[in-house]
């Protein structure tokens, strides 16, 4: 399995609080992605990174920000969590564009 | 919007039977990928097929791609109970004006496959 670790694996928090999810890789892959998975929607891309400090928005980026200060870490932040952001969040990595992505096991986030 | 639409949404078969899942998409693509997801786990890559390819095999898996119909199919032969999972297609549509896509994928909603022993 590709070396991808997501933390925390589960989190319950309240509306309005900030939340940061971490994705850590040991593969030295250039590309990293954050998705959310909701029933009826499949996986949707939130943000992606194509290098240290190089990030861009995906399909559903509103309410989310990201940072990548090191190759191995990609952080997803919900500045002020809302109930609509309750979801399962997946991080993925890829050695290059046009190559398969390798996924972490996800973070289940519940916002009450 | 969803680029890939999968059919059927759910499929229930007996061990030993073949399972076929279909994926349709809307725009031109660089490649199409199939992933598997076991309950509570992340997605696992199965096969990547590029736009200039028509068929690929990997063990008991066979993927076809018809770019004229904007569709793909995943065939699992001689299914096993361990194949029970959700299966997703994902498209890499390329960048705007032929630029880079950064590998961004758009996923379908998936097919839930149940294989009964």
CSV table of C-alpha atoms in Angstrom, one decimal:
chain,number,residue,atom,x,y,z
A,1,UNK,CA,0.0,0.0,0.0
A,2,UNK,CA,1.1,3.6,-0.8
A,3,UNK,CA,2.3,5.3,2.4
A,4,UNK,CA,-0.6,7.7,3.1
A,5,UNK,CA,-1.8,8.5,6.5
A,6,UNK,CA,-4.8,10.7,7.3
A,7,UNK,CA,-5.4,12.1,10.7
A,8,UNK,CA,-7.6,12.2,12.6
A,9,UNK,CA,-9.6,9.2,11.4
A,10,UNK,CA,-12.8,10.4,13.1
A,11,UNK,CA,-13.8,13.7,14.5
A,12,UNK,CA,-16.9,15.2,15.9
A,13,UNK,CA,-17.1,19.0,16.3
A,14,UNK,CA,-19.6,21.8,16.6
A,15,UNK,CA,-20.7,24.3,14.0
A,16,UNK,CA,-18.5,27.4,13.8
A,17,UNK,CA,-15.3,25.7,15.0
A,18,UNK,CA,-12.2,25.5,12.9
A,19,UNK,CA,-11.1,22.0,11.8
A,20,UNK,CA,-7.8,20.9,10.2
A,21,UNK,CA,-7.4,17.5,8.6
A,22,UNK,CA,-3.9,16.2,7.8
A,23,UNK,CA,-2.7,14.1,5.0
A,24,UNK,CA,0.9,12.7,5.3
A,25,UNK,CA,2.7,10.7,2.6
A,26,UNK,CA,6.0,8.9,2.6
A,27,UNK,CA,6.1,8.4,-1.2
A,28,UNK,CA,7.5,11.8,-2.2
A,29,UNK,CA,4.8,12.1,-4.8
A,30,UNK,CA,4.3,15.5,-6.4
A,31,UNK,CA,0.5,15.6,-6.6
A,32,UNK,CA,-1.9,15.5,-3.7
A,33,UNK,CA,-5.7,15.8,-3.6
A,34,UNK,CA,-8.5,16.3,-1.2
A,35,UNK,CA,-11.9,14.8,-1.9
A,36,UNK,CA,-15.2,14.5,0.0
A,37,UNK,CA,-17.5,11.6,-0.4
A,38,UNK,CA,-21.2,12.0,0.2
A,39,UNK,CA,-24.1,9.6,-0.5
A,40,UNK,CA,-25.5,10.2,-4.0
A,41,UNK,CA,-22.5,12.3,-5.0
A,42,UNK,CA,-19.6,10.0,-5.3
A,43,UNK,CA,-16.2,11.7,-4.7
A,44,UNK,CA,-15.8,15.4,-5.4
A,45,UNK,CA,-12.5,17.2,-5.6
A,46,UNK,CA,-12.1,20.0,-3.0
A,47,UNK,CA,-8.5,21.2,-3.6
A,48,UNK,CA,-5.3,19.8,-5.1
A,49,UNK,CA,-1.6,20.5,-5.0
A,50,UNK,CA,1.0,20.1,-7.7
A,51,UNK,CA,4.0,20.9,-5.6
A,52,UNK,CA,5.1,22.7,-2.4
A,53,UNK,CA,3.1,25.8,-2.0
A,54,UNK,CA,1.3,25.2,-5.4
A,55,UNK,CA,-2.4,24.6,-4.8
A,56,UNK,CA,-5.6,25.2,-6.6
A,57,UNK,CA,-9.4,24.9,-6.2
A,58,UNK,CA,-11.4,21.9,-7.2
A,59,UNK,CA,-15.1,21.5,-7.8
A,60,UNK,CA,-16.4,22.1,-4.3
A,61,UNK,CA,-13.8,24.4,-2.7
A,62,UNK,CA,-16.1,26.9,-1.0
A,63,UNK,CA,-15.5,26.9,2.8
A,64,UNK,CA,-12.2,25.1,2.6
A,65,UNK,CA,-8.6,26.1,2.4
A,66,UNK,CA,-5.4,24.1,2.0
A,67,UNK,CA,-1.7,24.4,2.6
A,68,UNK,CA,1.3,22.5,1.5
A,69,UNK,CA,4.5,23.7,3.1
A,70,UNK,CA,6.3,20.3,2.7
A,71,UNK,CA,6.1,17.7,0.0
A,72,UNK,CA,4.8,15.1,2.5
A,73,UNK,CA,2.0,17.1,4.1
A,74,UNK,CA,-1.2,18.5,2.7
A,75,UNK,CA,-3.5,20.1,5.2
A,76,UNK,CA,-7.2,20.8,4.7
A,77,UNK,CA,-8.8,23.5,6.9
A,78,UNK,CA,-12.5,24.3,7.5
A,79,UNK,CA,-12.2,27.8,8.8
A,80,UNK,CA,-15.7,27.7,10.4
A,81,UNK,CA,-17.3,24.3,10.1
A,82,UNK,CA,-20.9,24.0,8.9
A,83,UNK,CA,-23.3,21.0,9.1
A,84,UNK,CA,-23.1,20.7,5.3
A,85,UNK,CA,-19.4,19.8,5.6
A,86,UNK,CA,-20.3,16.6,7.5
A,87,UNK,CA,-18.7,14.0,5.2
A,88,UNK,CA,-16.0,11.5,4.7
A,89,UNK,CA,-12.8,13.2,3.5
A,90,UNK,CA,-10.2,11.4,1.4
A,91,UNK,CA,-6.7,12.3,0.6
A,92,UNK,CA,-5.0,10.9,-2.5
A,93,UNK,CA,-1.5,11.1,-4.0
A,94,UNK,CA,-0.1,10.6,-7.5
A,95,UNK,CA,3.4,10.5,-8.8
A,96,UNK,CA,2.4,12.5,-11.9
A,97,UNK,CA,-0.6,13.7,-13.7
A,98,UNK,CA,-2.2,11.0,-15.9
A,99,UNK,CA,-1.1,8.3,-13.4
A,100,UNK,CA,-3.2,6.4,-10.9
A,101,UNK,CA,-4.1,8.0,-7.6
A,102,UNK,CA,-3.5,6.2,-4.2
A,103,UNK,CA,-6.0,7.0,-1.5
A,104,UNK,CA,-5.8,7.2,2.3
A,105,UNK,CA,-8.4,5.5,4.5
A,106,UNK,CA,-10.4,8.7,5.0
A,107,UNK,CA,-11.5,10.9,7.9
A,108,UNK,CA,-15.1,10.7,9.0
A,109,UNK,CA,-16.1,14.3,10.1
A,110,UNK,CA,-19.3,15.0,11.8
A,111,UNK,CA,-20.3,18.6,12.5
A,112,UNK,CA,-23.2,19.0,14.9
B,1,UNK,CA,-21.7,18.1,-12.1
B,2,UNK,CA,-20.9,14.4,-12.4
B,3,UNK,CA,-18.7,13.6,-15.4
B,4,UNK,CA,-19.2,9.9,-15.1
B,5,UNK,CA,-22.5,8.2,-14.6
B,6,UNK,CA,-22.5,4.5,-13.7
B,7,UNK,CA,-24.9,1.8,-14.4
B,8,UNK,CA,-26.3,-0.2,-12.7
B,9,UNK,CA,-26.3,1.5,-9.3
B,10,UNK,CA,-26.4,-1.9,-7.6
B,11,UNK,CA,-25.6,-5.4,-8.9
B,12,UNK,CA,-26.2,-8.7,-7.0
B,13,UNK,CA,-24.8,-11.9,-8.4
B,14,UNK,CA,-23.7,-15.4,-7.4
B,15,UNK,CA,-20.0,-16.5,-7.0
B,16,UNK,CA,-18.6,-17.7,-10.3
B,17,UNK,CA,-20.8,-15.4,-12.4
B,18,UNK,CA,-19.5,-12.4,-14.4
B,19,UNK,CA,-20.2,-8.8,-13.4
B,20,UNK,CA,-20.4,-6.0,-15.8
B,21,UNK,CA,-20.5,-2.3,-14.9
B,22,UNK,CA,-20.9,0.6,-17.3
B,23,UNK,CA,-19.7,4.2,-17.1
B,24,UNK,CA,-20.7,7.1,-19.4
B,25,UNK,CA,-19.1,10.5,-19.5
B,26,UNK,CA,-19.8,13.8,-21.1
B,27,UNK,CA,-16.5,15.4,-22.3
B,28,UNK,CA,-13.4,14.3,-24.1
B,29,UNK,CA,-10.9,12.6,-21.8
B,30,UNK,CA,-7.2,11.9,-21.4
B,31,UNK,CA,-7.8,8.7,-19.6
B,32,UNK,CA,-10.5,6.8,-17.6
B,33,UNK,CA,-9.8,4.9,-14.4
B,34,UNK,CA,-11.6,2.3,-12.4
B,35,UNK,CA,-11.4,2.1,-8.6
B,36,UNK,CA,-12.7,-0.2,-6.0
B,37,UNK,CA,-13.8,0.7,-2.5
B,38,UNK,CA,-14.4,-1.7,0.3
B,39,UNK,CA,-16.7,-0.6,3.1
B,40,UNK,CA,-15.0,1.9,5.4
B,41,UNK,CA,-11.8,2.0,3.4
B,42,UNK,CA,-10.2,4.3,0.8
B,43,UNK,CA,-10.3,3.7,-2.9
B,44,UNK,CA,-8.0,1.2,-4.6
B,45,UNK,CA,-6.9,1.8,-8.2
B,46,UNK,CA,-7.8,-1.1,-10.6
B,47,UNK,CA,-7.1,-0.1,-14.2
B,48,UNK,CA,-6.2,3.0,-16.1
B,49,UNK,CA,-7.1,3.2,-19.8
B,50,UNK,CA,-6.0,6.0,-22.0
B,51,UNK,CA,-8.1,7.7,-24.7
B,52,UNK,CA,-6.2,6.0,-27.5
B,53,UNK,CA,-6.7,2.5,-26.0
B,54,UNK,CA,-9.8,0.3,-26.6
B,55,UNK,CA,-9.3,-2.5,-24.1
B,56,UNK,CA,-7.1,-3.5,-21.2
B,57,UNK,CA,-6.9,-6.6,-19.0
B,58,UNK,CA,-5.6,-7.2,-15.5
B,59,UNK,CA,-6.2,-10.6,-14.1
B,60,UNK,CA,-9.9,-11.2,-14.0
B,61,UNK,CA,-10.6,-7.6,-14.9
B,62,UNK,CA,-11.3,-6.4,-18.4
B,63,UNK,CA,-12.0,-2.7,-19.2
B,64,UNK,CA,-13.2,-1.4,-22.6
B,65,UNK,CA,-13.4,2.2,-23.7
B,66,UNK,CA,-15.5,3.6,-26.6
B,67,UNK,CA,-14.6,7.2,-27.0
B,68,UNK,CA,-17.1,7.7,-29.8
B,69,UNK,CA,-19.9,6.7,-27.4
B,70,UNK,CA,-18.2,8.3,-24.4
B,71,UNK,CA,-18.6,5.1,-22.4
B,72,UNK,CA,-16.5,2.4,-20.7
B,73,UNK,CA,-17.3,-1.0,-19.1
B,74,UNK,CA,-15.6,-3.0,-16.4
B,75,UNK,CA,-16.0,-6.8,-16.5
B,76,UNK,CA,-15.1,-9.0,-13.6
B,77,UNK,CA,-15.0,-12.6,-14.6
B,78,UNK,CA,-15.6,-15.6,-12.3
B,79,UNK,CA,-16.6,-13.3,-9.4
B,80,UNK,CA,-15.8,-14.2,-5.8
B,81,UNK,CA,-17.4,-13.1,-2.5
B,82,UNK,CA,-14.2,-11.0,-1.9
B,83,UNK,CA,-15.1,-8.9,-4.9
B,84,UNK,CA,-18.0,-7.4,-3.0
B,85,UNK,CA,-17.4,-3.7,-3.0
B,86,UNK,CA,-18.3,-0.4,-4.6
B,87,UNK,CA,-16.7,0.3,-8.0
B,88,UNK,CA,-16.2,3.8,-9.4
B,89,UNK,CA,-15.1,5.1,-12.7
B,90,UNK,CA,-13.2,8.4,-12.8
B,91,UNK,CA,-12.3,10.5,-15.8
B,92,UNK,CA,-9.3,12.8,-16.4
B,93,UNK,CA,-10.7,15.3,-18.8
B,94,UNK,CA,-7.5,17.2,-19.5
B,95,UNK,CA,-6.9,20.9,-19.1
B,96,UNK,CA,-8.6,23.8,-20.7
B,97,UNK,CA,-7.4,24.6,-24.2
B,98,UNK,CA,-5.3,21.5,-24.2
B,99,UNK,CA,-3.4,22.5,-21.1
B,100,UNK,CA,-2.5,20.4,-18.1
B,101,UNK,CA,-5.2,18.7,-16.1
B,102,UNK,CA,-3.0,18.2,-13.0
B,103,UNK,CA,-4.5,14.8,-12.9
B,104,UNK,CA,-7.8,16.0,-11.6
B,105,UNK,CA,-10.4,13.3,-11.6
B,106,UNK,CA,-14.2,13.4,-11.8
B,107,UNK,CA,-15.9,10.4,-10.3
B,108,UNK,CA,-19.1,8.7,-11.0
B,109,UNK,CA,-21.5,7.7,-8.2
B,110,UNK,CA,-20.4,4.1,-8.3
B,111,UNK,CA,-21.9,0.6,-8.6
B,112,UNK,CA,-22.4,-1.5,-5.5
B,113,UNK,CA,-21.5,-5.0,-6.3
B,114,UNK,CA,-22.6,-7.9,-4.0
B,115,UNK,CA,-21.3,-11.4,-4.7
B,116,UNK,CA,-23.1,-14.1,-2.8
B,117,UNK,CA,-21.2,-17.2,-1.8
